[in-house]
Amino acid sequence: MEFVDRTFKVKGMANCAVSFVVCFIAAWMLVDPSISLTRMEGGFFGNIGLFFILFTMSSAMFAMVWFVYLRHDLLQYTHYPVRFNRITRKIYFFRHNGPGGVTVVPWGSPYAFFHIGRGAQNRELRDLRCHLLDRNQQIQQTFTVGHFWHHDDHILEQWALICRYMQDGPEGCYDDPRDRVITLSSDPTIRNCWLMVILMMGTALMPLRTNLMFPVYGALTLCRWLTFKTCRKPVFPPEIEAECQIDPEDPYRLPEPRFMAEFASDPAIYARALERHKERMMWRP
């Protein structure tokens, strides 16, 4: 069973869109005095001084945008998967494609501490995190498992699914057969980028996605798609892939969607999703 990390939801969206606007402004600041310099307006030395002042300011803006936002999205990996294997009783945390790029921890290890984490910038966001500790209980590495959410219930449901899978097997993972479906596709296609933008913008603006708000939706989709184009696909080492092979005839193997929410068009699955949402809201304090 494999999960994406918490950054997958927002990768290449708002941060990148704002960054591109800032970079455009910084570039324009350089272009305008350059034109003035060629016309010798305001004197040669005056234009040279203005150019270097604006060049310094623009360089600082570019550096700020890169180190604060873009370096976490561009030229990275499309996502950082976490894989749970109930047969080998191991957890595989992906870090990079090179040698030693996957951290492997036994399931139930006293040095793997799972808990509900909160966002550093938005304290309302929660996610499932795992601290890997040394023998002195000092944190050595931290990984996130799955999406971030706005309520603890989603994290507890996810943790319950993982525990059921690892302890009882896939047959005990679901309370209803209609829950046995994968809705997320991690393929960085333009369609998936569009669907994720719709998801992240919320239901209130959804009716406006193809008319009034289309420029915003379209810009975010393009930013996300271009960001993914600069990223590499995570690849587990051959020996781990061999350990994690699933029998094609396994009755508990779930089909992977070609695009996000491909199976949501099934009326039974859609009805079950609404049912679970109502149940969650009923029990939420």
Tab-separated table of C-alpha atoms in Angstrom:
chain	number	residue	atom	x	y	z
A	1	MET	CA	0.000	0.000	0.000
A	2	GLU	CA	1.506	3.306	-1.089
A	3	PHE	CA	0.827	6.931	-0.166
A	4	VAL	CA	1.995	10.259	-1.559
A	5	ASP	CA	3.415	12.924	0.776
A	6	ARG	CA	1.630	16.034	2.055
A	7	THR	CA	3.214	18.404	-0.492
A	8	PHE	CA	1.634	16.640	-3.479
A	9	LYS	CA	-1.708	18.446	-3.107
A	10	VAL	CA	-0.326	21.966	-3.545
A	11	LYS	CA	2.832	21.340	-5.559
A	12	GLY	CA	3.262	23.908	-8.316
A	13	MET	CA	0.099	25.863	-7.560
A	14	ALA	CA	-0.300	29.066	-5.522
A	15	ASN	CA	3.351	29.412	-4.477
A	16	CYS	CA	4.608	28.953	-8.021
A	17	ALA	CA	1.948	31.248	-9.505
A	18	VAL	CA	2.889	34.050	-7.096
A	19	SER	CA	6.580	33.381	-7.700
A	20	PHE	CA	6.169	33.675	-11.467
A	21	VAL	CA	4.404	37.028	-11.026
A	22	VAL	CA	7.193	38.299	-8.778
A	23	CYS	CA	9.816	37.080	-11.265
A	24	PHE	CA	7.990	38.850	-14.095
A	25	ILE	CA	8.006	42.112	-12.123
A	26	ALA	CA	11.697	41.688	-11.326
A	27	ALA	CA	12.486	41.043	-15.009
A	28	TRP	CA	10.474	44.091	-16.059
A	29	MET	CA	12.442	46.234	-13.610
A	30	LEU	CA	15.596	45.231	-15.493
A	31	VAL	CA	14.227	45.626	-19.011
A	32	ASP	CA	12.847	49.143	-18.599
A	33	PRO	CA	16.070	50.870	-17.460
A	34	SER	CA	18.000	48.912	-20.107
A	35	ILE	CA	15.903	50.540	-22.808
A	36	SER	CA	16.434	53.903	-21.195
A	37	LEU	CA	20.178	53.241	-21.086
A	38	THR	CA	20.388	52.621	-24.830
A	39	ARG	CA	18.630	55.960	-25.459
A	40	MET	CA	21.004	57.755	-23.078
A	41	GLU	CA	18.073	59.336	-21.244
A	42	GLY	CA	19.057	60.928	-17.955
A	43	GLY	CA	22.759	60.698	-18.676
A	44	PHE	CA	25.044	57.718	-19.093
A	45	PHE	CA	26.279	57.494	-15.514
A	46	GLY	CA	22.816	58.116	-14.104
A	47	ASN	CA	21.391	55.231	-16.127
A	48	ILE	CA	24.299	52.961	-15.223
A	49	GLY	CA	23.704	53.651	-11.518
A	50	LEU	CA	19.968	53.086	-11.864
A	51	PHE	CA	20.565	49.847	-13.756
A	52	PHE	CA	22.853	48.412	-11.054
A	53	ILE	CA	20.468	49.432	-8.273
A	54	LEU	CA	17.538	47.724	-10.003
A	55	PHE	CA	19.724	44.745	-10.934
A	56	THR	CA	20.585	44.266	-7.252
A	57	MET	CA	16.932	44.578	-6.239
A	58	SER	CA	15.789	42.161	-8.957
A	59	SER	CA	18.493	39.641	-8.056
A	60	ALA	CA	17.388	39.786	-4.433
A	61	MET	CA	13.773	39.167	-5.502
A	62	PHE	CA	14.796	36.211	-7.677
A	63	ALA	CA	16.868	34.744	-4.836
A	64	MET	CA	14.060	35.181	-2.315
A	65	VAL	CA	11.519	33.523	-4.610
A	66	TRP	CA	13.853	30.608	-5.326
A	67	PHE	CA	14.931	29.865	-1.755
A	68	VAL	CA	11.525	30.449	-0.142
A	69	TYR	CA	9.247	28.839	-2.740
A	70	LEU	CA	10.513	27.457	-6.038
A	71	ARG	CA	13.393	25.304	-4.804
A	72	HIS	CA	10.876	23.104	-2.954
A	73	ASP	CA	8.839	22.523	-6.128
A	74	LEU	CA	11.018	22.878	-9.227
A	75	LEU	CA	13.640	20.275	-10.190
A	76	GLN	CA	12.537	17.953	-7.383
A	77	TYR	CA	10.448	14.769	-7.470
A	78	THR	CA	6.796	14.652	-8.462
A	79	HIS	CA	6.109	13.220	-5.003
A	80	TYR	CA	7.829	11.320	-2.200
A	81	PRO	CA	5.984	8.020	-1.737
A	82	VAL	CA	5.740	5.997	1.445
A	83	ARG	CA	5.129	2.291	0.959
A	84	PHE	CA	3.791	-0.243	3.492
A	85	ASN	CA	4.452	-3.950	2.887
A	86	ARG	CA	2.526	-6.343	5.144
A	87	ILE	CA	4.406	-9.415	3.830
A	88	THR	CA	7.918	-8.155	4.615
A	89	ARG	CA	6.633	-6.142	7.607
A	90	LYS	CA	8.542	-3.103	6.389
A	91	ILE	CA	7.908	0.584	5.692
A	92	TYR	CA	9.770	2.198	2.789
A	93	PHE	CA	10.294	5.983	2.927
A	94	PHE	CA	11.432	7.394	-0.438
A	95	ARG	CA	13.968	10.225	-0.387
A	96	HIS	CA	15.704	10.162	-3.785
A	97	ASN	CA	16.500	7.867	-6.733
A	98	GLY	CA	20.173	7.339	-5.984
A	99	PRO	CA	21.932	4.756	-3.816
A	100	GLY	CA	20.634	4.834	-0.261
A	101	GLY	CA	17.671	6.885	-1.366
A	102	VAL	CA	15.084	4.791	0.467
A	103	THR	CA	14.893	4.515	4.248
A	104	VAL	CA	13.536	1.114	5.338
A	105	VAL	CA	12.058	0.660	8.821
A	106	PRO	CA	10.422	-2.450	10.341
A	107	TRP	CA	6.721	-2.122	11.074
A	108	GLY	CA	6.277	-1.675	14.821
A	109	SER	CA	9.808	-0.394	15.358
A	110	PRO	CA	10.163	1.594	18.615
A	111	TYR	CA	12.252	4.080	16.633
A	112	ALA	CA	9.387	4.993	14.273
A	113	PHE	CA	7.045	7.443	15.996
A	114	PHE	CA	3.800	8.232	14.125
A	115	HIS	CA	1.699	11.217	15.181
A	116	ILE	CA	-0.612	13.961	13.902
A	117	GLY	CA	1.445	16.929	12.765
A	118	ARG	CA	0.390	20.521	12.089
A	119	GLY	CA	1.428	22.892	9.331
A	120	ALA	CA	4.186	25.374	10.114
A	121	GLN	CA	2.463	28.243	8.272
A	122	ASN	CA	-1.161	27.150	8.640
A	123	ARG	CA	-1.731	25.555	12.044
A	124	GLU	CA	-5.194	24.407	10.967
A	125	LEU	CA	-3.721	21.816	8.594
A	126	ARG	CA	-3.021	18.314	9.885
A	127	ASP	CA	-1.096	15.400	8.444
A	128	LEU	CA	0.230	11.999	9.448
A	129	ARG	CA	3.949	12.210	10.262
A	130	CYS	CA	6.624	9.740	11.209
A	131	HIS	CA	9.683	10.723	13.213
A	132	LEU	CA	12.597	8.305	12.932
A	133	LEU	CA	14.492	8.356	16.226
A	134	ASP	CA	17.952	7.250	17.282
A	135	ARG	CA	18.705	5.288	20.456
A	136	ASN	CA	18.718	8.531	22.434
A	137	GLN	CA	15.182	9.366	21.212
A	138	GLN	CA	16.506	12.227	19.092
A	139	ILE	CA	14.735	12.893	15.760
A	140	GLN	CA	16.918	11.971	12.783
A	141	GLN	CA	14.409	12.154	9.906
A	142	THR	CA	10.772	13.139	9.471
A	143	PHE	CA	8.388	11.942	6.763
A	144	THR	CA	4.763	12.721	5.990
A	145	VAL	CA	2.295	10.062	4.880
A	146	GLY	CA	-0.631	10.977	2.642
A	147	HIS	CA	-2.463	14.272	2.164
A	148	PHE	CA	-2.909	17.088	4.644
A	149	TRP	CA	-6.430	17.734	5.960
A	150	HIS	CA	-8.316	20.236	8.091
A	151	HIS	CA	-9.488	17.836	10.806
A	152	ASP	CA	-7.985	15.041	12.891
A	153	ASP	CA	-10.712	12.623	11.764
A	154	HIS	CA	-9.171	12.242	8.309
A	155	ILE	CA	-5.770	11.425	9.809
A	156	LEU	CA	-7.257	8.939	12.265
A	157	GLU	CA	-9.133	7.212	9.427
A	158	GLN	CA	-5.924	6.967	7.431
A	159	TRP	CA	-3.991	5.579	10.396
A	160	ALA	CA	-6.763	3.051	11.078
A	161	LEU	CA	-6.543	1.887	7.447
A	162	ILE	CA	-2.765	1.429	7.708
A	163	CYS	CA	-3.021	-0.491	10.992
A	164	ARG	CA	-5.772	-2.743	9.684
A	165	TYR	CA	-3.778	-3.466	6.562
A	166	MET	CA	-0.521	-4.231	8.362
A	167	GLN	CA	-2.054	-6.174	11.266
A	168	ASP	CA	-5.147	-7.858	9.822
A	169	GLY	CA	-4.535	-7.906	6.080
A	170	PRO	CA	-6.431	-6.241	3.231
A	171	GLU	CA	-9.604	-8.225	3.861
A	172	GLY	CA	-10.159	-6.285	7.097
A	173	CYS	CA	-9.433	-2.815	5.755
A	174	TYR	CA	-12.919	-1.763	4.702
A	175	ASP	CA	-16.252	-1.488	6.473
A	176	ASP	CA	-18.125	-1.380	3.168
A	177	PRO	CA	-17.196	-2.977	-0.202
A	178	ARG	CA	-17.809	0.385	-1.877
A	179	ASP	CA	-14.819	1.812	0.037
A	180	ARG	CA	-12.432	-0.426	-1.928
A	181	VAL	CA	-11.440	2.161	-4.512
A	182	ILE	CA	-8.413	4.344	-5.302
A	183	THR	CA	-9.370	7.893	-6.252
A	184	LEU	CA	-5.954	9.561	-6.618
A	185	SER	CA	-3.757	9.380	-9.697
A	186	SER	CA	-0.213	10.713	-9.274
A	187	ASP	CA	0.452	10.901	-13.024
A	188	PRO	CA	1.448	14.533	-13.779
A	189	THR	CA	-0.932	14.967	-16.726
A	190	ILE	CA	-2.664	18.226	-17.596
A	191	ARG	CA	-6.002	16.578	-16.774
A	192	ASN	CA	-4.872	15.541	-13.313
A	193	CYS	CA	-3.457	19.013	-12.692
A	194	TRP	CA	-6.800	20.564	-13.653
A	195	LEU	CA	-8.735	18.173	-11.404
A	196	MET	CA	-6.443	18.827	-8.435
A	197	VAL	CA	-6.863	22.588	-8.862
A	198	ILE	CA	-10.645	22.122	-8.831
A	199	LEU	CA	-10.352	20.044	-5.666
A	200	MET	CA	-8.133	22.555	-3.889
A	201	MET	CA	-10.256	25.587	-4.856
A	202	GLY	CA	-13.245	24.085	-3.036
A	203	THR	CA	-16.888	23.520	-3.868
A	204	ALA	CA	-18.021	27.158	-3.543
A	205	LEU	CA	-16.156	28.247	-6.691
A	206	MET	CA	-16.673	25.047	-8.666
A	207	PRO	CA	-19.630	26.363	-10.745
A	208	LEU	CA	-17.408	29.237	-11.925
A	209	ARG	CA	-14.435	27.089	-12.981
A	210	THR	CA	-15.287	27.196	-16.703
A	211	ASN	CA	-16.375	30.839	-16.964
A	212	LEU	CA	-15.664	33.702	-14.561
A	213	MET	CA	-12.863	31.948	-12.636
A	214	PHE	CA	-11.372	30.099	-15.592
A	215	PRO	CA	-8.319	32.436	-15.875
A	216	VAL	CA	-7.406	31.626	-12.254
A	217	TYR	CA	-8.078	27.896	-12.616
A	218	GLY	CA	-6.233	27.824	-15.930
A	219	ALA	CA	-3.202	29.692	-14.584
A	220	LEU	CA	-2.903	27.407	-11.550
A	221	THR	CA	-3.304	24.320	-13.732
A	222	LEU	CA	-0.588	25.521	-16.118
A	223	CYS	CA	1.761	26.362	-13.232
A	224	ARG	CA	1.254	22.926	-11.681
A	225	TRP	CA	1.746	21.130	-14.995
A	226	LEU	CA	4.916	23.097	-15.854
A	227	THR	CA	6.285	22.462	-12.363
A	228	PHE	CA	5.788	18.717	-12.743
A	229	LYS	CA	7.541	18.873	-16.120
A	230	THR	CA	10.729	19.908	-14.299
A	231	CYS	CA	10.445	17.092	-11.755
A	232	ARG	CA	11.597	13.483	-11.788
A	233	LYS	CA	9.470	10.444	-11.139
A	234	PRO	CA	10.330	8.584	-7.911
A	235	VAL	CA	11.767	5.136	-8.609
A	236	PHE	CA	12.283	2.514	-5.920
A	237	PRO	CA	15.407	0.303	-6.255
A	238	PRO	CA	14.907	-3.018	-8.109
A	239	GLU	CA	15.324	-5.076	-4.944
A	240	ILE	CA	12.514	-3.168	-3.216
A	241	GLU	CA	10.279	-3.423	-6.276
A	242	ALA	CA	10.901	-7.176	-6.251
A	243	GLU	CA	9.884	-7.348	-2.581
A	244	CYS	CA	6.713	-5.374	-3.255
A	245	GLN	CA	5.412	-7.149	-6.352
A	246	ILE	CA	1.661	-7.820	-6.193
A	247	ASP	CA	0.240	-10.961	-7.740
A	248	PRO	CA	-1.892	-9.886	-10.730
A	249	GLU	CA	-4.505	-12.406	-9.577
A	250	ASP	CA	-4.606	-11.088	-6.011
A	251	PRO	CA	-8.325	-10.520	-5.283
A	252	TYR	CA	-7.488	-7.557	-3.049
A	253	ARG	CA	-5.459	-5.717	-5.673
A	254	LEU	CA	-7.260	-2.461	-6.466
A	255	PRO	CA	-7.222	-1.012	-9.996
A	256	GLU	CA	-5.354	2.264	-10.311
A	257	PRO	CA	-7.288	5.089	-11.993
A	258	ARG	CA	-6.055	6.586	-15.262
A	259	PHE	CA	-7.020	10.020	-13.912
A	260	MET	CA	-8.236	11.419	-10.594
A	261	ALA	CA	-11.704	10.308	-9.487
A	262	GLU	CA	-12.121	8.073	-12.540
A	263	PHE	CA	-14.194	5.634	-10.491
A	264	ALA	CA	-16.246	8.358	-8.781
A	265	SER	CA	-18.647	8.276	-11.729
A	266	ASP	CA	-19.933	4.970	-10.353
A	267	PRO	CA	-23.218	5.952	-8.603
A	268	ALA	CA	-22.665	3.441	-5.783
A	269	ILE	CA	-19.171	4.754	-5.011
A	270	TYR	CA	-20.358	8.370	-5.168
A	271	ALA	CA	-23.275	7.607	-2.851
A	272	ARG	CA	-20.917	5.914	-0.383
A	273	ALA	CA	-18.613	8.971	-0.384
A	274	LEU	CA	-21.576	11.212	0.511
A	275	GLU	CA	-22.630	8.753	3.195
A	276	ARG	CA	-19.195	8.771	4.804
A	277	HIS	CA	-19.089	12.564	4.702
A	278	LYS	CA	-22.433	12.802	6.504
A	279	GLU	CA	-21.298	10.279	9.110
A	280	ARG	CA	-18.111	12.222	9.719
A	281	MET	CA	-19.974	15.517	10.133
A	282	MET	CA	-22.490	13.900	12.483
A	283	TRP	CA	-19.839	12.692	14.920
A	284	ARG	CA	-17.589	15.733	14.665
A	285	PRO	CA	-17.721	17.993	17.743
